[in-house]
Amino acid sequence: MHAGMNIGMTVFDHILANQQLNPQATGAFTRLLMALVVAAKVVHRDVAKAGLVDILGRAGTINVHGEEVQKLDHLANETLKRLLFSSGEVCALVSEEEGDVLETPRQLKRGRYLVHFDPLDGSSNIDANVSTGTIFAVYSRQTSPEREVAMSDALQPGVNQAAAGYIIYGSSCMLVYTTGDGVHGFTLDPSVGEFILSHPDITIPHKGYIYSANEANYAHWDAPTRAYLDWIKNPDEGHLRPYTARYIGSLVSDFHRNLLYGGIFLYPADNRDPLKPKGKLRLLCEANPMSFIAEQAGGLATTGTERILEIRPENIHQRAPLIVGSPDDVRLYQDFLARAGGS
Ligand code: FDP
């Protein structure tokens, strides 16, 4: 790189510029976001060299959801814990890979933020070199800083999120985040090791023609959901149907594509699997952050009958049906449910 070359706006500049707009800002939130950015770079490095250092494959343990833990899941989880705890800005963390709320160790400085995260989402795809991602949601604690962190701090509804975002480890590495002031995307420039603003103010198209769902579960969805799927596949040139199907099976990738191109992602309730009466995706570390981002980009996110961000969580690992995407598409799905009397 030539001295003085303009590399564009870095994520650090962007976060700082936002901080300067808020006269009450102390810099704590900025430090927390910067810790997440550093964690993203470390996980990206590990994911990128996985095949080289033989860390691909399973760690041989089962996580709290009864799934096999991949080695990279474990590495990513440890990286996020280490960097977030040492930022001095968190009082607790909730990871998809851990059974309980993790309070900041006594010997470390405590801040007022809680972070929910899925360290490596879509990890069942890792061995096939399919894109994975890290998802995070940031909340301010509601209880007094002198007291222990309460379960109510960890179980806040999604509307309370101070920030949410994801990092996608794909053909390039991207960070997409919102602090409630639009959605902004940054692409990692490996030559300088910085995330550079590449997608300012992302808005999702009002309507899309992509649907993303694991249709192998079709027989186990409720009747209105099946009827909606039949409708979007039923040819009607006037309404540009059928839609086109795109399903990677890696939430961050499926969500990111639909955010840019428009469309609808569905992971509805599954009446067959006793583990999935509310679908598969976790409310706190998957559905809530994606829903906050979707709404900030002009989209909608629902269970079908309830706005995701208004769900009052009852436990840290609860699941929720997630239907998210372009507003016209999500509304139409809701109409199918409403006509059938809800579900
Ligand atoms: P994975 O099991 O590979 O970690 O919630 C995890 C998740 O992937 C999401 O990333 C993805 O959208 C979904 O599960 C895929 O589930 P199905 O295999 O049931 O389609």
CSV table of N, CA and C in Angstrom, one decimal, residues 133-209:
chain,number,residue,atom,x,y,z
A,133,GLY,N,-20.9,-18.2,10.3
A,133,GLY,CA,-20.9,-16.8,10.8
A,133,GLY,C,-20.9,-16.8,12.4
A,134,THR,N,-20.7,-15.6,12.9
A,134,THR,CA,-20.8,-15.3,14.3
A,134,THR,C,-21.9,-14.3,14.4
A,135,ILE,N,-22.8,-14.5,15.4
A,135,ILE,CA,-24.0,-13.6,15.6
A,135,ILE,C,-23.9,-13.0,17.0
A,136,PHE,N,-24.2,-11.8,17.2
A,136,PHE,CA,-24.1,-11.2,18.6
A,136,PHE,C,-25.3,-10.2,18.8
A,137,ALA,N,-25.7,-10.1,20.1
A,137,ALA,CA,-26.7,-9.1,20.5
A,137,ALA,C,-26.2,-8.5,21.8
A,138,VAL,N,-26.3,-7.2,21.9
A,138,VAL,CA,-25.8,-6.5,23.1
A,138,VAL,C,-26.9,-5.8,23.8
A,139,TYR,N,-26.9,-6.0,25.1
A,139,TYR,CA,-28.0,-5.4,26.0
A,139,TYR,C,-27.3,-4.6,27.1
A,140,SER,N,-27.9,-3.6,27.7
A,140,SER,CA,-27.5,-3.0,28.9
A,140,SER,C,-28.1,-3.7,30.1
A,141,ARG,N,-27.4,-3.9,31.1
A,141,ARG,CA,-28.0,-4.5,32.3
A,141,ARG,C,-29.1,-3.6,32.9
A,142,GLN,N,-30.1,-4.2,33.4
A,142,GLN,CA,-31.2,-3.4,34.0
A,142,GLN,C,-31.1,-3.3,35.5
A,143,THR,N,-30.3,-4.2,36.1
A,143,THR,CA,-30.2,-4.1,37.6
A,143,THR,C,-29.0,-3.3,38.0
A,144,SER,N,-28.9,-3.0,39.2
A,144,SER,CA,-27.9,-2.1,39.7
A,144,SER,C,-26.5,-2.8,39.6
A,145,PRO,N,-25.4,-2.0,39.2
A,145,PRO,CA,-24.1,-2.6,39.0
A,145,PRO,C,-23.5,-3.1,40.3
A,146,GLU,N,-24.0,-2.7,41.4
A,146,GLU,CA,-23.5,-3.2,42.7
A,146,GLU,C,-23.9,-4.6,43.0
A,147,ARG,N,-25.0,-5.1,42.3
A,147,ARG,CA,-25.5,-6.4,42.6
A,147,ARG,C,-25.1,-7.4,41.6
A,148,GLU,N,-25.3,-8.7,41.9
A,148,GLU,CA,-25.0,-9.8,41.0
A,148,GLU,C,-25.9,-9.6,39.7
A,149,VAL,N,-25.4,-10.0,38.6
A,149,VAL,CA,-26.3,-10.0,37.4
A,149,VAL,C,-27.5,-10.9,37.6
A,150,ALA,N,-28.7,-10.4,37.3
A,150,ALA,CA,-29.9,-11.2,37.5
A,150,ALA,C,-30.3,-11.9,36.2
A,151,MET,N,-31.0,-13.0,36.4
A,151,MET,CA,-31.5,-13.7,35.2
A,151,MET,C,-32.4,-12.7,34.3
A,152,SER,N,-33.0,-11.8,35.0
A,152,SER,CA,-33.8,-10.8,34.2
A,152,SER,C,-33.0,-10.0,33.3
A,153,ASP,N,-31.7,-9.8,33.6
A,153,ASP,CA,-30.8,-9.0,32.7
A,153,ASP,C,-30.6,-9.8,31.5
A,154,ALA,N,-30.5,-11.1,31.6
A,154,ALA,CA,-30.2,-12.0,30.5
A,154,ALA,C,-31.4,-12.3,29.6
A,155,LEU,N,-32.6,-12.1,30.3
A,155,LEU,CA,-33.8,-12.5,29.6
A,155,LEU,C,-34.6,-11.3,29.1
A,156,GLN,N,-34.0,-10.3,28.5
A,156,GLN,CA,-34.7,-9.1,28.1
A,156,GLN,C,-35.2,-9.4,26.7
A,157,PRO,N,-36.4,-8.7,26.4
A,157,PRO,CA,-36.9,-8.9,25.0
A,157,PRO,C,-36.0,-8.2,24.0
A,158,GLY,N,-36.1,-8.7,22.8
A,158,GLY,CA,-35.2,-8.2,21.7
A,158,GLY,C,-35.3,-6.7,21.5
A,159,VAL,N,-36.4,-6.0,21.8
A,159,VAL,CA,-36.5,-4.6,21.6
A,159,VAL,C,-35.5,-3.8,22.4
A,160,ASN,N,-35.0,-4.5,23.5
A,160,ASN,CA,-34.0,-3.8,24.3
A,160,ASN,C,-32.6,-3.8,23.8
A,161,GLN,N,-32.4,-4.5,22.6
A,161,GLN,CA,-31.0,-4.6,22.2
A,161,GLN,C,-30.4,-3.2,21.9
A,162,ALA,N,-29.1,-3.1,22.4
A,162,ALA,CA,-28.4,-1.8,22.1
A,162,ALA,C,-27.6,-1.9,20.8
A,163,ALA,N,-27.3,-3.1,20.4
A,163,ALA,CA,-26.6,-3.4,19.1
A,163,ALA,C,-26.8,-4.9,18.8
A,164,ALA,N,-26.7,-5.1,17.5
A,164,ALA,CA,-26.7,-6.5,17.1
A,164,ALA,C,-25.9,-6.6,15.8
A,165,GLY,N,-25.4,-7.8,15.5
A,165,GLY,CA,-24.7,-7.9,14.2
A,165,GLY,C,-24.3,-9.3,14.0
A,166,TYR,N,-23.6,-9.5,12.8
A,166,TYR,CA,-23.1,-10.8,12.5
A,166,TYR,C,-21.8,-10.6,11.7
A,167,ILE,N,-21.0,-11.6,11.7
A,167,ILE,CA,-19.8,-11.6,10.9
A,167,ILE,C,-20.0,-12.9,10.0
A,168,ILE,N,-19.8,-12.7,8.7
A,168,ILE,CA,-20.0,-13.8,7.8
A,168,ILE,C,-18.6,-14.2,7.2
A,169,TYR,N,-18.3,-15.5,7.5
A,169,TYR,CA,-17.0,-16.0,7.0
A,169,TYR,C,-17.3,-16.7,5.6
A,170,GLY,N,-17.3,-15.9,4.6
A,170,GLY,CA,-17.6,-16.3,3.3
A,170,GLY,C,-16.5,-16.1,2.3
A,171,SER,N,-16.9,-15.9,1.0
A,171,SER,CA,-15.8,-15.7,0.0
A,171,SER,C,-15.1,-14.4,0.4
A,172,SER,N,-15.7,-13.5,1.1
A,172,SER,CA,-15.0,-12.5,1.8
A,172,SER,C,-15.5,-12.5,3.2
A,173,CYS,N,-14.8,-11.8,4.1
A,173,CYS,CA,-15.3,-11.8,5.5
A,173,CYS,C,-16.0,-10.4,5.7
A,174,MET,N,-17.3,-10.5,6.1
A,174,MET,CA,-18.0,-9.2,6.3
A,174,MET,C,-18.6,-9.1,7.7
A,175,LEU,N,-18.6,-7.9,8.1
A,175,LEU,CA,-19.3,-7.5,9.4
A,175,LEU,C,-20.5,-6.7,9.1
A,176,VAL,N,-21.6,-7.0,9.6
A,176,VAL,CA,-22.9,-6.2,9.4
A,176,VAL,C,-23.4,-5.9,10.8
A,177,TYR,N,-23.7,-4.7,11.1
A,177,TYR,CA,-24.2,-4.4,12.5
A,177,TYR,C,-25.1,-3.2,12.5
A,178,THR,N,-25.9,-3.1,13.6
A,178,THR,CA,-26.8,-2.0,13.8
A,178,THR,C,-26.7,-1.6,15.2
A,179,THR,N,-26.8,-0.3,15.5
A,179,THR,CA,-27.0,0.2,16.9
A,179,THR,C,-28.3,0.9,17.0
A,180,GLY,N,-29.2,0.5,16.0
A,180,GLY,CA,-30.5,1.1,16.0
A,180,GLY,C,-30.6,2.4,15.2
A,181,ASP,N,-29.6,2.5,14.3
A,181,ASP,CA,-29.5,3.7,13.5
A,181,ASP,C,-29.1,3.2,12.0
A,182,GLY,N,-29.9,2.3,11.5
A,182,GLY,CA,-29.6,1.7,10.2
A,182,GLY,C,-28.7,0.5,10.3
A,183,VAL,N,-28.5,-0.1,9.2
A,183,VAL,CA,-27.6,-1.3,9.1
A,183,VAL,C,-26.4,-1.0,8.2
A,184,HIS,N,-25.3,-1.3,8.7
A,184,HIS,CA,-24.1,-1.0,7.9
A,184,HIS,C,-23.2,-2.2,7.8
A,185,GLY,N,-22.6,-2.4,6.6
A,185,GLY,CA,-21.8,-3.6,6.3
A,185,GLY,C,-20.4,-3.2,5.9
A,186,PHE,N,-19.5,-4.0,6.4
A,186,PHE,CA,-18.0,-3.7,6.3
A,186,PHE,C,-17.4,-5.0,5.7
A,187,THR,N,-16.5,-4.8,4.8
A,187,THR,CA,-15.8,-6.0,4.3
A,187,THR,C,-14.3,-5.9,4.7
A,188,LEU,N,-13.8,-7.1,5.2
A,188,LEU,CA,-12.4,-7.2,5.7
A,188,LEU,C,-11.5,-7.1,4.5
A,189,ASP,N,-10.6,-6.1,4.5
A,189,ASP,CA,-9.6,-6.0,3.5
A,189,ASP,C,-8.4,-6.7,4.1
A,190,PRO,N,-8.1,-7.9,3.6
A,190,PRO,CA,-7.0,-8.6,4.2
A,190,PRO,C,-5.6,-8.0,4.1
A,191,SER,N,-5.5,-7.1,3.1
A,191,SER,CA,-4.2,-6.5,2.9
A,191,SER,C,-3.8,-5.5,4.0
A,192,VAL,N,-4.9,-4.9,4.6
A,192,VAL,CA,-4.6,-4.0,5.7
A,192,VAL,C,-5.2,-4.5,7.0
A,193,GLY,N,-5.9,-5.6,7.0
A,193,GLY,CA,-6.5,-6.2,8.2
A,193,GLY,C,-7.6,-5.3,8.8
A,194,GLU,N,-8.3,-4.6,8.0
A,194,GLU,CA,-9.3,-3.7,8.5
A,194,GLU,C,-10.7,-4.0,7.9
A,195,PHE,N,-11.7,-3.8,8.6
A,195,PHE,CA,-13.1,-3.9,8.0
A,195,PHE,C,-13.4,-2.5,7.5
A,196,ILE,N,-13.7,-2.4,6.2
A,196,ILE,CA,-13.9,-1.2,5.5
A,196,ILE,C,-15.4,-1.1,5.1
A,197,LEU,N,-16.0,0.1,5.3
A,197,LEU,CA,-17.4,0.3,5.0
A,197,LEU,C,-17.6,0.0,3.5
A,198,SER,N,-18.4,-1.0,3.2
A,198,SER,CA,-18.7,-1.4,1.8
A,198,SER,C,-20.1,-1.3,1.5
A,199,HIS,N,-21.0,-1.4,2.5
A,199,HIS,CA,-22.4,-1.5,2.3
A,199,HIS,C,-23.1,-0.5,3.3
A,200,PRO,N,-23.0,0.8,3.1
A,200,PRO,CA,-23.6,1.8,4.0
A,200,PRO,C,-25.1,1.7,3.9
A,201,ASP,N,-25.8,1.9,5.1
A,201,ASP,CA,-27.2,2.0,5.1
A,201,ASP,C,-28.0,0.9,4.3
A,202,ILE,N,-27.8,-0.3,4.7
A,202,ILE,CA,-28.4,-1.4,3.9
A,202,ILE,C,-30.0,-1.4,4.1
A,203,THR,N,-30.7,-1.4,3.0
A,203,THR,CA,-32.2,-1.6,3.1
A,203,THR,C,-32.6,-2.8,2.3
A,204,ILE,N,-33.5,-3.6,2.9
A,204,ILE,CA,-33.9,-4.8,2.2
A,204,ILE,C,-35.0,-4.4,1.2
A,205,PRO,N,-35.0,-5.0,0.0
A,205,PRO,CA,-36.0,-4.7,-1.0
A,205,PRO,C,-37.4,-5.0,-0.4
A,206,HIS,N,-38.4,-4.2,-0.7
A,206,HIS,CA,-39.8,-4.3,-0.2
A,206,HIS,C,-40.3,-5.7,-0.4
A,207,LYS,N,-39.9,-6.2,-1.6
A,207,LYS,CA,-40.5,-7.6,-1.9
A,207,LYS,C,-39.3,-8.3,-2.6
A,208,GLY,N,-39.3,-9.6,-2.4
A,208,GLY,CA,-38.2,-10.4,-3.1
A,208,GLY,C,-38.9,-11.6,-3.8
A,209,TYR,N,-38.0,-12.3,-4.4
A,209,TYR,CA,-38.5,-13.5,-5.1
A,209,TYR,C,-37.7,-14.8,-4.8
